[in-house]
XYZ file of N, CA, C and O in Angstrom:
636
model
N 0.839 -1.178 0.000
C 0.000 0.000 0.000
C 0.888 1.246 0.000
O 1.846 1.334 0.750
N 0.555 2.187 -0.850
C 1.313 3.423 -0.934
C 1.122 4.250 0.335
O 0.046 4.273 0.922
N 2.189 4.951 0.703
C 2.155 5.867 1.837
C 2.644 7.228 1.372
O 3.506 7.328 0.489
N 2.124 8.271 2.004
C 2.402 9.625 1.563
C 2.847 10.518 2.715
O 2.502 10.292 3.877
N 3.573 11.559 2.350
C 3.974 12.637 3.246
C 3.271 13.890 2.733
O 3.255 14.123 1.520
N 2.665 14.669 3.629
C 2.021 15.908 3.202
C 2.623 17.091 3.950
O 3.042 16.978 5.100
N 2.650 18.188 3.261
C 3.078 19.472 3.820
C 2.060 20.498 3.354
O 1.760 20.570 2.157
N 1.500 21.247 4.279
C 0.580 22.303 3.883
C 0.813 23.528 4.745
O 1.184 23.442 5.895
N 0.627 24.678 4.101
C 0.895 25.941 4.774
C -0.057 27.007 4.276
O -0.558 26.942 3.164
N -0.229 28.000 5.123
C -1.124 29.084 4.795
C -0.496 29.994 3.736
O 0.707 30.252 3.776
N -1.301 30.411 2.781
C -0.856 31.369 1.773
C -1.460 32.740 2.023
O -0.860 33.757 1.729
N -2.693 32.738 2.537
C -3.406 33.975 2.847
C -4.055 33.792 4.205
O -4.378 32.684 4.596
N -4.260 34.864 4.898
C -4.897 34.787 6.203
C -4.958 36.155 6.832
O -5.141 37.149 6.149
N -4.717 36.195 8.115
C -4.689 37.478 8.815
C -3.356 37.611 9.536
O -2.754 36.625 9.933
N -2.911 38.839 9.664
C -1.661 39.097 10.378
C -1.974 39.416 11.832
O -2.897 40.168 12.136
N -1.194 38.819 12.713
C -1.329 39.112 14.137
C -0.598 40.421 14.439
O 0.120 40.959 13.595
N -0.751 40.906 15.662
C -0.060 42.134 16.068
C 1.447 42.000 15.915
O 2.136 42.953 15.609
N 1.959 40.797 16.133
C 3.404 40.582 16.013
C 3.852 40.340 14.569
O 5.031 40.157 14.310
N 2.896 40.339 13.623
C 3.233 40.212 12.210
C 3.175 38.813 11.636
O 3.500 38.605 10.472
N 2.774 37.816 12.447
C 2.655 36.433 11.949
C 1.402 36.297 11.083
O 0.346 36.814 11.437
N 1.533 35.599 9.976
C 0.391 35.281 9.132
C -0.211 33.979 9.637
O 0.482 32.958 9.712
N -1.474 34.019 10.024
C -2.159 32.841 10.552
C -3.488 32.668 9.815
O -3.987 33.605 9.199
N -4.066 31.466 9.876
C -5.349 31.256 9.219
C -6.424 32.215 9.737
O -6.418 32.604 10.903
N -7.344 32.571 8.860
C -8.452 33.433 9.244
C -9.315 32.743 10.291
O -9.797 33.373 11.221
N -9.507 31.444 10.133
C -10.207 30.667 11.160
C -9.531 29.311 11.307
O -8.828 28.853 10.417
N -9.756 28.724 12.436
C -9.156 27.422 12.744
C -10.228 26.340 12.872
O -10.099 25.439 13.680
N -11.262 26.405 12.042
C -12.310 25.383 12.086
C -11.755 23.984 11.846
O -12.319 22.999 12.295
N -10.651 23.888 11.142
C -10.030 22.603 10.835
C -9.229 22.034 12.001
O -8.858 20.864 12.000
N -8.894 22.872 13.004
C -7.958 22.500 14.066
C -8.399 21.244 14.821
O -7.632 20.292 14.940
N -9.604 21.243 15.347
C -10.044 20.104 16.157
C -10.095 18.802 15.359
O -9.541 17.796 15.812
N -10.724 18.761 14.174
C -10.724 17.483 13.442
C -9.323 17.038 13.019
O -9.015 15.847 13.050
N -8.465 17.976 12.666
C -7.113 17.631 12.251
C -6.314 17.045 13.410
O -5.727 15.972 13.306
N -6.305 17.747 14.536
C -5.549 17.257 15.693
C -6.147 15.976 16.246
O -5.408 15.074 16.642
N -7.455 15.880 16.268
C -8.115 14.665 16.771
C -7.718 13.453 15.942
O -7.532 12.355 16.481
N -7.582 13.636 14.649
C -7.194 12.531 13.771
C -5.795 12.017 14.118
O -5.579 10.809 14.195
N -4.865 12.920 14.336
C -3.476 12.500 14.545
C -3.146 12.150 15.985
O -2.328 11.266 16.228
N -3.760 12.791 16.923
C -3.374 12.572 18.317
C -3.701 11.152 18.775
O -2.989 10.585 19.604
N -4.723 10.550 18.189
C -5.071 9.177 18.579
C -4.040 8.156 18.108
O -4.000 7.035 18.601
N -3.176 8.541 17.170
C -2.139 7.654 16.650
C -0.827 7.777 17.418
O 0.129 7.082 17.108
N -0.757 8.705 18.360
C 0.521 9.058 18.970
C 0.541 8.806 20.471
O -0.497 8.763 21.117
N 1.758 8.677 20.989
C 1.947 8.415 22.416
C 2.642 9.557 23.137
O 2.489 9.705 24.340
N 3.410 10.357 22.402
C 4.215 11.416 23.014
C 4.130 12.701 22.189
O 3.673 12.680 21.048
N 4.610 13.780 22.787
C 4.653 15.055 22.090
C 5.978 15.750 22.348
O 6.709 15.414 23.269
N 6.230 16.732 21.526
C 7.328 17.678 21.722
C 6.755 19.056 21.420
O 6.051 19.227 20.420
N 7.047 20.016 22.275
C 6.628 21.402 22.072
C 7.870 22.279 22.154
O 8.655 22.153 23.089
N 8.031 23.161 21.171
C 9.136 24.107 21.149
C 8.603 25.511 21.399
O 7.603 25.913 20.783
N 9.282 26.248 22.267
C 8.929 27.635 22.565
C 10.195 28.475 22.554
O 11.249 28.026 23.018
N 10.090 29.698 22.082
C 11.211 30.617 22.181
C 11.324 31.083 23.620
O 10.331 31.181 24.339
N 12.504 31.376 24.048
C 12.795 31.700 25.439
C 11.970 32.864 25.980
O 11.620 32.886 27.163
N 11.615 33.816 25.133
C 10.855 34.983 25.596
C 9.343 34.750 25.637
O 8.590 35.658 25.961
N 8.882 33.548 25.354
C 7.443 33.247 25.343
C 7.012 32.649 26.686
O 6.706 31.461 26.793
N 6.961 33.488 27.696
C 6.721 33.037 29.068
C 5.395 32.295 29.228
O 5.346 31.249 29.885
N 4.322 32.813 28.651
C 3.014 32.168 28.814
C 3.000 30.786 28.143
O 2.474 29.821 28.710
N 3.588 30.676 26.965
C 3.636 29.393 26.258
C 4.486 28.390 27.037
O 4.118 27.219 27.165
N 5.604 28.844 27.567
C 6.480 27.980 28.354
C 5.769 27.496 29.612
O 5.834 26.310 29.955
N 5.060 28.397 30.265
C 4.338 28.023 31.489
C 3.311 26.929 31.213
O 3.170 25.988 32.003
N 2.608 27.014 30.095
C 1.602 25.998 29.756
C 2.286 24.679 29.354
O 1.834 23.605 29.735
N 3.356 24.747 28.582
C 4.051 23.531 28.150
C 4.658 22.803 29.339
O 4.664 21.566 29.384
N 5.143 23.548 30.310
C 5.789 22.975 31.494
C 4.822 22.103 32.306
O 5.238 21.157 32.960
N 3.539 22.402 32.223
C 2.525 21.616 32.941
C 2.464 20.189 32.407
O 2.243 19.246 33.160
N 2.689 20.024 31.111
C 2.466 18.742 30.451
C 3.726 17.950 30.136
O 3.649 16.761 29.863
N 4.889 18.605 30.145
C 6.104 17.901 29.756
C 7.317 18.346 30.537
O 7.271 19.296 31.312
N 8.398 17.646 30.305
C 9.662 17.990 30.951
C 10.582 18.622 29.906
O 10.453 18.381 28.704
N 11.524 19.422 30.379
C 12.440 20.115 29.484
C 13.437 19.124 28.888
O 13.992 18.285 29.585
N 13.637 19.252 27.594
C 14.615 18.463 26.860
C 15.755 19.408 26.485
O 15.528 20.449 25.867
N 16.963 19.070 26.854
C 18.109 19.904 26.526
C 18.515 19.665 25.079
O 18.953 18.575 24.719
N 18.349 20.685 24.249
C 18.705 20.575 22.833
C 20.005 21.302 22.511
O 20.481 21.221 21.387
N 20.517 22.040 23.476
C 21.729 22.807 23.239
C 21.489 24.129 22.536
O 22.435 24.843 22.220
N 20.234 24.465 22.290
C 19.898 25.745 21.662
C 19.517 26.706 22.781
O 18.531 26.488 23.492
N 20.283 27.756 22.955
C 20.136 28.651 24.101
C 18.808 29.409 24.159
O 18.286 29.642 25.235
N 18.279 29.807 23.020
C 17.074 30.636 23.038
C 15.782 29.846 22.782
O 14.750 30.426 22.489
N 15.842 28.518 22.913
C 14.688 27.663 22.660
C 14.477 26.724 23.843
O 15.415 26.098 24.321
N 13.230 26.665 24.329
C 12.849 25.695 25.363
C 12.049 24.602 24.671
O 11.080 24.878 23.964
N 12.456 23.372 24.888
C 11.794 22.224 24.280
C 11.257 21.339 25.393
O 11.974 21.020 26.342
N 10.004 20.955 25.253
C 9.340 20.109 26.241
C 8.892 18.823 25.575
O 8.420 18.838 24.438
N 9.017 17.710 26.290
C 8.516 16.428 25.802
C 7.707 15.771 26.902
O 7.922 16.025 28.087
N 6.775 14.923 26.492
C 5.977 14.211 27.473
C 5.022 13.243 26.819
O 4.901 13.184 25.587
N 4.337 12.505 27.670
C 3.314 11.577 27.198
C 2.028 12.328 26.910
O 1.702 13.305 27.583
N 1.304 11.841 25.937
C 0.010 12.431 25.612
C -1.002 11.925 26.626
O -1.214 10.713 26.755
N -1.591 12.843 27.363
C -2.607 12.535 28.367
C -3.924 13.196 27.964
O -3.951 14.046 27.066
N -4.982 12.846 28.647
C -6.283 13.475 28.389
C -6.216 14.981 28.623
O -6.809 15.763 27.885
N -5.480 15.391 29.652
C -5.341 16.811 29.964
C -4.598 17.540 28.843
O -4.963 18.648 28.461
N -3.544 16.912 28.335
C -2.795 17.507 27.231
C -3.679 17.613 25.993
O -3.673 18.642 25.304
N -4.422 16.566 25.684
C -5.313 16.582 24.520
C -6.316 17.731 24.638
O -6.547 18.471 23.682
N -6.890 17.900 25.820
C -7.857 18.985 26.016
C -7.195 20.340 25.770
O -7.745 21.195 25.076
N -6.013 20.551 26.339
C -5.282 21.812 26.152
C -4.988 22.057 24.681
O -5.213 23.157 24.162
N -4.475 21.050 24.007
C -4.083 21.178 22.612
C -5.271 21.479 21.701
O -5.180 22.318 20.806
N -6.388 20.831 21.953
C -7.543 20.993 21.068
C -8.415 22.191 21.450
O -8.876 22.921 20.583
N -8.606 22.411 22.745
C -9.565 23.434 23.170
C -8.953 24.728 23.693
O -9.672 25.704 23.895
N -7.648 24.752 23.924
C -7.016 25.955 24.464
C -5.644 26.197 23.811
O -4.664 26.414 24.505
N -5.580 26.162 22.471
C -4.269 26.260 21.821
C -3.791 27.688 21.518
O -2.661 27.879 21.106
N -4.649 28.692 21.722
C -4.351 30.031 21.229
C -3.787 30.964 22.288
O -4.095 30.854 23.461
N -2.995 31.928 21.821
C -2.486 32.970 22.700
C -3.386 34.202 22.572
O -4.443 34.149 21.923
N -2.956 35.311 23.152
C -3.759 36.540 23.131
C -3.942 37.119 21.731
O -4.871 37.886 21.499
N -3.050 36.784 20.798
C -3.157 37.271 19.422
C -4.039 36.381 18.545
O -4.280 36.708 17.396
N -4.450 35.231 19.079
C -5.261 34.318 18.297
C -4.454 33.387 17.412
O -4.985 32.782 16.485
N -3.151 33.273 17.688
C -2.331 32.294 16.972
C -2.042 31.138 17.920
O -2.229 31.263 19.130
N -1.599 30.020 17.379
C -1.217 28.888 18.227
C -0.120 29.376 19.165
O 0.838 30.016 18.737
N -0.241 29.090 20.450
C 0.659 29.694 21.440
C 2.066 29.115 21.449
O 2.969 29.724 22.004
N 2.267 27.958 20.849
C 3.596 27.344 20.820
C 4.186 27.479 19.425
O 3.484 27.331 18.431
N 5.492 27.679 19.346
C 6.138 27.816 18.046
C 6.005 26.530 17.231
O 5.690 26.574 16.047
N 6.249 25.384 17.867
C 6.130 24.099 17.172
C 5.512 23.056 18.089
O 5.783 23.048 19.288
N 4.720 22.178 17.489
C 4.134 21.036 18.193
C 4.391 19.814 17.320
O 4.090 19.826 16.120
N 4.954 18.785 17.922
C 5.199 17.537 17.207
C 4.462 16.420 17.942
O 4.586 16.296 19.161
N 3.722 15.604 17.198
C 3.066 14.427 17.763
C 3.862 13.207 17.317
O 4.170 13.058 16.130
N 4.187 12.355 18.289
C 5.152 11.274 18.077
C 4.548 9.933 18.480
O 3.877 9.840 19.511
N 4.802 8.908 17.690
C 4.458 7.536 18.044
C 5.767 6.780 18.213
O 6.509 6.608 17.241
N 6.047 6.372 19.434
C 7.330 5.740 19.776
C 8.444 6.723 19.447
O 8.536 7.759 20.071
N 9.240 6.461 18.424
C 10.306 7.392 18.066
C 10.107 7.993 16.672
O 11.010 8.564 16.092
N 8.902 7.896 16.140
C 8.599 8.406 14.799
C 7.693 9.630 14.875
O 6.629 9.593 15.488
N 8.150 10.721 14.282
C 7.337 11.934 14.215
C 6.218 11.692 13.206
O 6.472 11.386 12.047
N 4.978 11.836 13.656
C 3.814 11.547 12.830
C 3.217 12.824 12.248
O 2.818 12.863 11.089
N 3.184 13.880 13.055
C 2.488 15.113 12.665
C 3.179 16.294 13.319
O 3.626 16.202 14.466
N 3.245 17.416 12.597
C 3.797 18.626 13.199
C 2.991 19.850 12.806
O 2.415 19.913 11.715
N 2.958 20.782 13.735
C 2.379 22.111 13.542
C 3.524 23.063 13.854
O 4.062 23.031 14.955
N 3.882 23.906 12.898
C 5.029 24.772 13.130
C 4.702 26.215 12.781
O 3.679 26.508 12.175
N 5.595 27.093 13.219
C 5.455 28.531 12.985
C 4.086 29.032 13.453
O 3.370 29.694 12.716
N 3.750 28.661 14.685
C 2.528 29.125 15.356
C 1.250 28.742 14.614
O 0.259 29.453 14.633
N 1.249 27.599 13.968
C 0.036 27.115 13.311
C -0.132 27.588 11.885
O -1.249 27.590 11.371
N 0.956 27.948 11.224
C 0.844 28.363 9.831
C 1.405 27.315 8.859
O 1.214 27.428 7.658
N 2.067 26.281 9.403
C 2.684 25.248 8.561
C 2.512 23.884 9.235
O 2.717 23.755 10.436
N 2.166 22.875 8.443
C 1.855 21.550 8.971
C 2.524 20.478 8.119
O 2.662 20.636 6.905
N 2.891 19.352 8.759
C 3.362 18.181 8.023
C 2.780 16.925 8.669
O 2.503 16.898 9.866
N 2.609 15.898 7.859
C 2.169 14.589 8.352
C 2.854 13.525 7.513
O 3.092 13.714 6.320
N 3.151 12.403 8.154
C 3.956 11.377 7.507
C 3.249 10.030 7.512
O 2.454 9.733 8.406
N 3.581 9.218 6.510
C 3.099 7.833 6.386
C 1.578 7.749 6.330
O 0.947 6.963 7.046
N 0.994 8.548 5.467
C -0.459 8.586 5.338
C -0.949 7.704 4.202
O -0.261 7.541 3.190
N -2.146 7.191 4.371
C -2.808 6.483 3.278
C -3.423 7.524 2.346
O -3.555 8.704 2.696
N -3.820 7.088 1.186
C -4.481 7.991 0.243
C -5.771 8.554 0.848
O -6.096 9.728 0.659
N -6.494 7.728 1.611
C -7.733 8.178 2.256
C -7.449 9.274 3.282
O -8.204 10.242 3.398
N -6.356 9.131 4.031
C -5.997 10.163 5.009
C -5.607 11.471 4.326
O -5.977 12.551 4.793
N -4.887 11.364 3.230
C -4.515 12.567 2.475
C -5.776 13.302 2.033
O -5.893 14.526 2.193
N -6.735 12.563 1.514
C -7.971 13.185 1.046
C -8.794 13.749 2.210
O -9.428 14.799 2.068
N -8.771 13.085 3.354
C -9.469 13.613 4.533
C -8.862 14.959 4.937
O -9.593 15.933 5.158
N -7.547 15.023 5.024
C -6.888 16.274 5.403
C -7.212 17.358 4.386
O -7.567 18.486 4.750
N -7.100 17.020 3.122
C -7.404 17.998 2.072
C -8.840 18.518 2.215
O -9.114 19.681 1.945
N -9.750 17.664 2.654
C -11.160 18.063 2.752
C -11.449 18.994 3.938
O -12.452 19.701 3.923
N -10.592 19.002 4.950
C -10.888 19.828 6.128
C -10.068 21.112 6.222
O -10.456 22.018 6.958
N -8.958 21.200 5.499
C -8.177 22.431 5.595
C -8.730 23.481 4.633
O -9.341 23.148 3.628
N -8.539 24.744 4.963
C -9.061 25.811 4.101
C -8.457 25.787 2.703
O -7.321 25.333 2.502
N -9.206 26.296 1.748
C -8.758 26.308 0.355
C -7.577 27.240 0.132
O -6.859 27.090 -0.856
N -7.366 28.194 1.040
C -6.262 29.131 0.835
C -4.927 28.611 1.372
O -3.976 29.363 1.533
N -4.846 27.311 1.627
C -3.590 26.681 2.023
C -2.906 26.116 0.785
O -3.566 25.639 -0.135
N -1.599 26.140 0.786
C -0.798 25.466 -0.218
C -0.636 24.020 0.262
O -0.205 23.807 1.388
N -0.973 23.044 -0.542
C -1.028 21.645 -0.124
C -0.163 20.799 -1.043
O -0.378 20.765 -2.253
N 0.847 20.122 -0.482
C 1.748 19.275 -1.263
C 1.677 17.837 -0.751
O 1.668 17.615 0.455
N 1.680 16.893 -1.676
C 1.666 15.473 -1.337
C 2.874 14.824 -2.008
O 3.122 15.038 -3.199
N 3.607 14.033 -1.222
C 4.791 13.343 -1.737
C 4.633 11.846 -1.503
O 4.244 11.418 -0.420
N 4.980 11.070 -2.502
C 4.965 9.614 -2.406
C 6.188 9.192 -1.599
O 7.317 9.501 -1.964
N 5.986 8.499 -0.486
C 7.093 8.088 0.378
C 8.072 7.151 -0.310
O 9.235 7.110 0.039
N 7.608 6.369 -1.259
C 8.464 5.364 -1.877
C 9.049 5.811 -3.213
O 9.790 5.085 -3.837
N 8.698 7.010 -3.646
C 9.200 7.508 -4.926
C 10.727 7.527 -4.901
O 11.336 7.986 -3.935
N 11.332 7.031 -5.939
C 12.792 6.946 -6.051
C 13.440 6.116 -4.949
O 14.597 6.293 -4.621
N 12.663 5.221 -4.328
C 13.203 4.342 -3.306
C 13.522 5.014 -1.981
O 14.177 4.431 -1.129
N 13.074 6.258 -1.775
C 13.373 6.980 -0.540
C 12.195 6.896 0.416
O 11.046 6.944 0.008
N 12.491 6.813 1.680
C 11.462 6.892 2.703
C 10.772 5.582 2.954
O 10.394 4.886 2.032
N 10.632 5.275 4.218
C 9.917 4.069 4.614
C 9.022 4.412 5.808
O 9.330 5.287 6.580
N 7.952 3.698 5.914
C 7.068 3.850 7.064
C 7.166 2.583 7.895
O 7.172 1.479 7.360
N 7.246 2.755 9.196
C 7.315 1.607 10.093
C 5.936 1.116 10.433
O 5.004 1.817 10.479
């Protein structure tokens, strides 16, 4: 069975006070995250050092991972019901963007899904054709959507 990697990002939206381009609405957020979070056991959240509110929330759910990057705080932990609720129902900061710079959903040691740049860029790995079409059906039309065949040219494998 063929497996795919997808990357999608916002092309148009609204600018936050800090100048980030984010989706006009996040109606897709809950169905998208709900689809991937059930496949995963752990998470990673990245925050810039000056993002005190984001760090405070991430610290509740995970422990600090030393990455050697001085201006970045990275948290990892197990996916719990409390974390799922926070991620799906309380993901936004005061500007209305995703409060964490990056969120990675992980199954064992494989990154399955990521939300990066405060919710303006997404990736998912090892998807079936049906999953690709499901994602395409829920994200806004103003997103740039790319699909890559994992096995094309013999590169990439799914566990």
